[in-house]
Amino acid sequence: MGRIDRIAEPWGTRTPYGPGETWPTRVDSYLADGLTEDDVDRWVQTASILHSNGDAYDMAVKDGQIVGVRGRAVDRVNHGRLGPKDLYGWQANNSPDRLTRPLIRRDGELVETDWDTAMDAVAGRVKELLDERGPSSIAFYTTGQLFLEEYYTLGLIAHGGIGTNHVDGNTRLCTATAAAALKETFASDGQPGSYTDVDHADVIVLYGHNMAETQTVLWSRVLDRLAGPNPPQVICVDPRETPVARAATVHLAPRPGTNVMLMNALLHEIIGNGWVDRGYVDAHTVGFDELAKRVQDYPPEVAAEVCDVPVEQIREAARIIGQAQRLLSTVLQGFYQSHQATAAAVQVNNINVVRGMLGKPGCGILQMNGQPTAQNTREAGADGDLPAFRNWSNDSHIQDLARVWNVDPMDIPHYSPPTHIMQQLRYIEEGSIRFFYVTATNPAVSLPELTRIRSLLSQERLFLVVQDLFLTETAQLADVVLPAATWGEKTGTFTNVDRTVHLSEKAVDPPGEARPDLDILIDFAHRLDLRDKDGAPLVKWSDPEGAFEGWKECSKGRPCDYSGLSYDKLRGGSGIQWPVTDEHPDGTEHIYVDGQFWAQPDYCESYGRDLVTGAPLDETEYRALNPTGRAVLKAAEYLPPHELIGVDFPFQLITGRTLYHFHTRTKTARAPQLQAAAPEVWVEMSASDAADRGWSEGDLLAVTTPRGRVEAKLRISGIRPGVLFLPFHYGYWDEPAGHEPDGHGRAANELTLTDWDPCSKQPIFKTAAANATRLAPGDGPAAAPTTTGSRPVAGDVPPTRGGAAAEAVEELATGGAR
């Protein structure tokens, strides 16, 4: 790697290449100050857990500590490249404030204890509640940062042992809509796209996906295509002027909450102009006629008024998409965390399907994940779904899983859909859930409406267990805190969004008495004395490789088939894309080749849902709709956002990520370079909105919603007028002792609302009504990274629309609120 500042230049130097060529190698590395590669004792294989891209690299180990990283040139995902969080984030492992001993609450205080005391307290409370109230009093809330082996073990314990369906992950906040959208169109999870599609595509469309900050290495791949011969055209859909927007051929900046309107207008143009692969549609889909009829009601002129996007831009984007020869579409939180999330993401699928752009190089869909192992949460059943994409509503799938686990099928709860986290919180509020086991996530900062969340997690009747690396805001509320090992301190596998499986080897010992999550879960199962129907231990493995072998058996014959993989196969070379079988021993780059889907009624993971109500279809309805297992083209009606702007709250508030932090900063804020790059929360506002109020860069603002208040410095950016942006990473763990937020502070989720998409159940973080007032003039620019565009862009603001017709459409878009 050239010695450039990777904070200021997060995507590194360019290595241009053309369509169909192999992405050139560029090996990035970083070692602790003063060290060279000659000083390193050994290099240990792994991949990144601080974003969802799956960058493969080796950890440098010296004197029993991780001291640096080096990209793996052989790997298909990154070809040696690393992003800023890869380069610097490992330093959090060595933080002096890691949890090293279990904690238990005594007389209102958390005090250190031994493992037996802590685990006996946890297992003892579960036994009491099972006797008194049954399995519905037990709930689990996990993460997108454990390993596959740990998720599978957790799902087995919860579903096959305890018998609760109250199981979910914080992946509900970032990737639930990805899974839901894929199930609606293809009746099964599993990504149709591959990262190598970037190498071939002539059009790349990013819907609500700030790839430049969320998957920096994948964006480097796009930048290298843009710098090479015959570059792709790029379309960006985002209300902010992100780096992606600045590189785009067309930037559509719609009002938050109008994604379905915009998508229907694009489909209106694509279908109306005949940019449809009728042979593909007729042979491999159902629902086209209904879709075509629906989008007739959404001409670009209507969408232009509702979305406040110039009609010419909508038509230009539709033309580029409609005439693409190789179309890659990617989707992320701008669509997933809005109302009508699944409906909007499904329309992205519809575009690729009607254009016949699936299952071949350059033609794919990446319904992106937000976390490094979110795909495994879904695959292994730790988000409430059944392992290996089995169907909750198909009795034969329940029986097959019972065979694998050697339990009675009736012991696996399938009497109702799995309980998503937002519903779990309702049950905690009502008192029916009394035990809440949280692993590797921080809901006291990451969930919406934090005043409510803190109140729920602090209930006397709730027994809260937190398993984590640090004493997070959530851990501070717990009855028992279990110190866990992290990446580099344990072994396991995980899978990125394009189905690439990586092995992460143990490089060093965890600090103090901290234990791998798998060991803690197995200990938990043993203390509960969970047994199969023959009286043998339910959890039959004692180490990661044994758990992986158990998972291989569970996944065999299902869409996410790992049966042809092994730890040995994953060592030394590149990650491998599932499915990996005897027929495809080297993995599978593209699924859905030649219109072969996993949608057959007897095989599919889901029968689908109503996109408006979320009501599930039953088997009979699905068989009538799709008897031969084709892709389903589902139309959607546009509905206005749930929380509307008005006189008191005239702005729309959206929240999101910054390049330099991950989630609630528990790791990235402990890496000096990353923390220095984005040390404090800020609020973005358009240049025109700031000028109207006489505000300047760096002014201290109070941002309020009906739920709370956040104080942050103003950052003037290219965000569209009428919209505010807050990064959600900033909580209170590094605040002075005794700080009580009480509905105000710096956490963006003090402001967000308790509401979710009807299909995916993903919370809505993008359309809260908000206000902003100035508390004090600034003493300089807001302390924030410069990658999202800090310059005033008044000239780029879309023109203001007027007239009686515009006012009528505006009333439609806002539900009548002015």
Tab-separated table of C-alpha atoms in Angstrom, residues 10-242:
chain	number	residue	atom	x	y	z
A	10	PRO	CA	-10.538	6.040	2.487
A	11	TRP	CA	-10.742	4.276	-0.907
A	12	GLY	CA	-7.005	4.359	-1.572
A	13	THR	CA	-5.317	4.707	-4.955
A	14	ARG	CA	-6.984	3.732	-8.228
A	15	THR	CA	-6.204	0.580	-10.201
A	16	PRO	CA	-8.344	1.091	-13.332
A	17	TYR	CA	-9.757	-1.832	-15.297
A	18	GLY	CA	-12.299	-2.405	-18.031
A	19	PRO	CA	-15.449	-4.513	-18.480
A	20	GLY	CA	-14.841	-8.241	-18.250
A	21	GLU	CA	-11.304	-7.809	-16.917
A	22	THR	CA	-10.112	-9.093	-13.544
A	23	TRP	CA	-9.966	-6.481	-10.821
A	24	PRO	CA	-6.244	-5.779	-10.236
A	25	THR	CA	-4.655	-6.674	-6.930
A	26	ARG	CA	-3.661	-3.999	-4.402
A	27	VAL	CA	-2.478	-5.242	-1.024
A	28	ASP	CA	-3.173	-2.825	1.835
A	29	SER	CA	-1.642	-3.199	5.286
A	30	TYR	CA	-1.131	-1.429	8.569
A	31	LEU	CA	1.141	-2.306	11.481
A	32	ALA	CA	1.419	-0.675	14.870
A	33	ASP	CA	3.881	2.212	14.999
A	34	GLY	CA	7.496	1.194	14.611
A	35	LEU	CA	6.834	-2.386	13.455
A	36	THR	CA	7.735	-3.946	10.141
A	37	GLU	CA	6.639	-7.261	8.664
A	38	ASP	CA	9.957	-8.736	9.819
A	39	ASP	CA	8.860	-8.086	13.415
A	40	VAL	CA	5.662	-10.139	13.084
A	41	ASP	CA	5.692	-13.568	14.751
A	42	ARG	CA	2.927	-14.988	12.522
A	43	TRP	CA	0.018	-14.078	10.256
A	44	VAL	CA	-3.434	-15.544	10.915
A	45	GLN	CA	-6.290	-15.718	8.405
A	46	THR	CA	-9.546	-13.830	8.986
A	47	ALA	CA	-12.047	-11.386	7.441
A	48	SER	CA	-13.531	-8.110	8.626
A	49	ILE	CA	-16.309	-7.795	11.224
A	50	LEU	CA	-16.662	-3.999	11.161
A	51	HIS	CA	-18.825	-3.785	8.022
A	52	SER	CA	-20.703	-6.147	5.734
A	53	ASN	CA	-18.345	-6.405	2.769
A	54	GLY	CA	-16.386	-9.453	3.948
A	55	ASP	CA	-12.864	-8.173	3.262
A	56	ALA	CA	-10.360	-10.967	3.770
A	57	TYR	CA	-7.069	-10.306	5.507
A	58	ASP	CA	-4.405	-11.693	7.804
A	59	MET	CA	-3.857	-10.563	11.376
A	60	ALA	CA	-0.292	-9.817	12.429
A	61	VAL	CA	0.553	-11.333	15.808
A	62	LYS	CA	3.524	-10.403	17.991
A	63	ASP	CA	4.086	-11.410	21.608
A	64	GLY	CA	0.540	-12.759	21.915
A	65	GLN	CA	-1.188	-9.607	20.667
A	66	ILE	CA	-2.687	-8.496	17.357
A	67	VAL	CA	-0.453	-5.697	16.062
A	68	GLY	CA	-1.713	-5.123	12.532
A	69	VAL	CA	-3.402	-6.424	9.411
A	70	ARG	CA	-2.606	-7.182	5.759
A	71	GLY	CA	-5.104	-7.753	2.935
A	72	ARG	CA	-5.324	-11.184	1.317
A	73	ALA	CA	-4.499	-10.789	-2.371
A	74	VAL	CA	-5.913	-14.219	-3.198
A	75	ASP	CA	-9.425	-13.442	-1.998
A	76	ARG	CA	-12.256	-12.880	-4.484
A	77	VAL	CA	-13.932	-10.196	-2.352
A	78	ASN	CA	-11.215	-7.567	-1.933
A	79	HIS	CA	-8.132	-8.681	-3.930
A	80	GLY	CA	-5.952	-7.439	-1.055
A	81	ARG	CA	-7.658	-4.114	-0.380
A	82	LEU	CA	-8.712	-2.923	3.057
A	83	GLY	CA	-10.886	-0.041	4.205
A	84	PRO	CA	-10.245	2.278	7.157
A	85	LYS	CA	-12.172	0.138	9.642
A	86	ASP	CA	-10.217	-2.927	8.479
A	87	LEU	CA	-6.895	-1.128	8.812
A	88	TYR	CA	-7.444	0.374	12.260
A	89	GLY	CA	-10.418	-1.280	13.964
A	90	TRP	CA	-8.450	-4.246	15.359
A	91	GLN	CA	-6.974	-1.958	18.022
A	92	ALA	CA	-10.220	-2.222	20.006
A	93	ASN	CA	-9.316	-5.840	20.821
A	94	ASN	CA	-6.439	-4.548	22.930
A	95	SER	CA	-8.501	-1.918	24.758
A	96	PRO	CA	-7.822	-1.790	28.512
A	97	ASP	CA	-11.561	-1.508	29.299
A	98	ARG	CA	-12.471	-4.924	27.869
A	99	LEU	CA	-14.684	-7.004	30.147
A	100	THR	CA	-12.533	-9.727	31.693
A	101	ARG	CA	-14.739	-11.243	34.413
A	102	PRO	CA	-18.482	-11.916	34.708
A	103	LEU	CA	-20.586	-9.328	36.536
A	104	ILE	CA	-23.725	-9.870	38.608
A	105	ARG	CA	-26.093	-7.347	40.142
A	106	ARG	CA	-25.996	-7.259	43.937
A	107	ASP	CA	-27.836	-4.578	45.950
A	108	GLY	CA	-28.374	-2.593	42.778
A	109	GLU	CA	-24.728	-2.637	41.669
A	110	LEU	CA	-22.844	-4.755	39.162
A	111	VAL	CA	-19.970	-6.576	40.886
A	112	GLU	CA	-17.423	-9.090	39.632
A	113	THR	CA	-18.137	-12.763	40.169
A	114	ASP	CA	-16.991	-16.171	38.886
A	115	TRP	CA	-18.366	-18.007	35.867
A	116	ASP	CA	-20.213	-20.668	37.858
A	117	THR	CA	-22.101	-18.089	39.891
A	118	ALA	CA	-22.984	-16.056	36.804
A	119	MET	CA	-24.068	-19.012	34.669
A	120	ASP	CA	-26.006	-20.630	37.521
A	121	ALA	CA	-27.901	-17.364	37.921
A	122	VAL	CA	-28.712	-17.253	34.199
A	123	ALA	CA	-29.702	-20.904	33.831
A	124	GLY	CA	-31.479	-20.896	37.183
A	125	ARG	CA	-33.737	-18.008	36.195
A	126	VAL	CA	-34.605	-19.731	32.903
A	127	LYS	CA	-35.559	-22.926	34.749
A	128	GLU	CA	-37.743	-20.975	37.171
A	129	LEU	CA	-39.560	-19.203	34.375
A	130	LEU	CA	-40.041	-22.388	32.341
A	131	ASP	CA	-41.700	-23.964	35.378
A	132	GLU	CA	-43.786	-20.908	36.247
A	133	ARG	CA	-44.627	-19.334	32.885
A	134	GLY	CA	-43.391	-21.573	30.064
A	135	PRO	CA	-41.090	-20.924	27.105
A	136	SER	CA	-42.936	-17.787	25.961
A	137	SER	CA	-41.429	-15.935	28.912
A	138	ILE	CA	-37.921	-16.389	27.417
A	139	ALA	CA	-36.519	-14.182	24.620
A	140	PHE	CA	-33.203	-13.896	22.792
A	141	TYR	CA	-31.849	-10.867	20.941
A	142	THR	CA	-28.587	-11.372	19.107
A	143	THR	CA	-26.436	-9.598	16.554
A	144	GLY	CA	-24.899	-9.592	13.090
A	145	GLN	CA	-21.347	-9.989	14.417
A	146	LEU	CA	-21.080	-13.531	15.807
A	147	PHE	CA	-19.988	-16.550	13.785
A	148	LEU	CA	-22.230	-18.995	11.926
A	149	GLU	CA	-21.449	-21.738	14.427
A	150	GLU	CA	-22.632	-19.554	17.314
A	151	TYR	CA	-25.869	-18.532	15.613
A	152	TYR	CA	-26.716	-22.126	14.780
A	153	THR	CA	-26.099	-23.188	18.357
A	154	LEU	CA	-28.220	-20.324	19.676
A	155	GLY	CA	-31.084	-21.214	17.333
A	156	LEU	CA	-30.900	-24.863	18.360
A	157	ILE	CA	-31.021	-23.935	22.061
A	158	ALA	CA	-33.891	-21.480	21.675
A	159	HIS	CA	-36.062	-23.327	19.161
A	160	GLY	CA	-35.177	-26.978	19.709
A	161	GLY	CA	-34.400	-26.901	23.429
A	162	ILE	CA	-36.289	-24.175	25.251
A	163	GLY	CA	-39.091	-24.031	22.673
A	164	THR	CA	-39.492	-20.272	22.331
A	165	ASN	CA	-40.091	-18.411	19.093
A	166	HIS	CA	-39.031	-15.108	20.705
A	167	VAL	CA	-35.704	-15.015	18.830
A	168	ASP	CA	-34.376	-12.134	16.763
A	169	GLY	CA	-31.196	-10.251	15.906
A	170	ASN	CA	-30.248	-6.626	15.591
A	171	THR	CA	-30.132	-7.565	11.921
A	172	ARG	CA	-33.823	-6.633	12.156
A	173	LEU	CA	-32.562	-3.033	12.082
A	174	CYS	CA	-30.390	-3.398	8.986
A	175	THR	CA	-31.042	-6.499	6.900
A	176	ALA	CA	-34.570	-7.727	7.602
A	177	THR	CA	-35.934	-5.999	4.510
A	178	ALA	CA	-33.231	-7.563	2.346
A	179	ALA	CA	-34.470	-11.008	3.360
A	180	ALA	CA	-38.133	-10.031	3.129
A	181	ALA	CA	-37.776	-8.571	-0.369
A	182	LEU	CA	-35.970	-11.653	-1.637
A	183	LYS	CA	-38.656	-13.891	-0.139
A	184	GLU	CA	-41.408	-11.870	-1.807
A	185	THR	CA	-39.900	-12.106	-5.293
A	186	PHE	CA	-38.045	-15.422	-5.186
A	187	ALA	CA	-39.815	-17.142	-2.247
A	188	SER	CA	-36.436	-17.664	-0.578
A	189	ASP	CA	-33.552	-15.710	0.875
A	190	GLY	CA	-30.231	-15.803	-0.973
A	191	GLN	CA	-28.573	-13.052	-2.979
A	192	PRO	CA	-28.953	-13.230	-6.770
A	193	GLY	CA	-25.926	-10.986	-7.304
A	194	SER	CA	-22.181	-11.383	-6.985
A	195	TYR	CA	-19.471	-8.779	-6.383
A	196	THR	CA	-17.942	-9.806	-9.694
A	197	ASP	CA	-21.004	-8.290	-11.385
A	198	VAL	CA	-19.275	-4.928	-10.843
A	199	ASP	CA	-16.581	-6.164	-13.253
A	200	HIS	CA	-19.102	-6.685	-16.069
A	201	ALA	CA	-22.021	-4.287	-15.536
A	202	ASP	CA	-22.582	-1.377	-17.896
A	203	VAL	CA	-25.144	0.174	-15.500
A	204	ILE	CA	-24.977	0.135	-11.698
A	205	VAL	CA	-27.918	1.511	-9.728
A	206	LEU	CA	-27.635	2.168	-5.991
A	207	TYR	CA	-30.996	2.579	-4.264
A	208	GLY	CA	-30.652	4.193	-0.830
A	209	HIS	CA	-27.175	2.696	-0.690
A	210	ASN	CA	-24.225	4.897	0.269
A	211	MET	CA	-21.739	2.212	-0.755
A	212	ALA	CA	-18.827	4.630	-0.465
A	213	GLU	CA	-19.230	4.682	3.328
A	214	THR	CA	-20.869	1.354	4.126
A	215	GLN	CA	-18.771	-0.949	1.897
A	216	THR	CA	-15.639	1.070	1.140
A	217	VAL	CA	-13.745	-1.697	-0.646
A	218	LEU	CA	-16.677	-2.556	-2.893
A	219	TRP	CA	-16.907	1.144	-3.740
A	220	SER	CA	-13.185	1.067	-4.581
A	221	ARG	CA	-14.064	-1.626	-7.106
A	222	VAL	CA	-16.703	0.643	-8.640
A	223	LEU	CA	-14.293	3.598	-8.651
A	224	ASP	CA	-11.704	1.478	-10.462
A	225	ARG	CA	-14.296	0.606	-13.131
A	226	LEU	CA	-15.185	4.290	-13.427
A	227	ALA	CA	-11.492	5.125	-13.893
A	228	GLY	CA	-11.011	2.464	-16.563
A	229	PRO	CA	-12.064	2.109	-20.200
A	230	ASN	CA	-15.792	1.839	-21.030
A	231	PRO	CA	-16.943	2.684	-17.501
A	232	PRO	CA	-20.455	1.862	-16.306
A	233	GLN	CA	-23.142	4.482	-15.899
A	234	VAL	CA	-24.128	4.955	-12.255
A	235	ILE	CA	-27.513	5.987	-10.898
A	236	CYS	CA	-27.814	7.022	-7.255
A	237	VAL	CA	-31.101	7.307	-5.338
A	238	ASP	CA	-30.398	9.195	-2.098
A	239	PRO	CA	-31.647	12.458	-0.532
A	240	ARG	CA	-28.058	13.310	0.441
A	241	GLU	CA	-25.196	14.322	-1.802
A	242	THR	CA	-22.975	11.373	-0.899
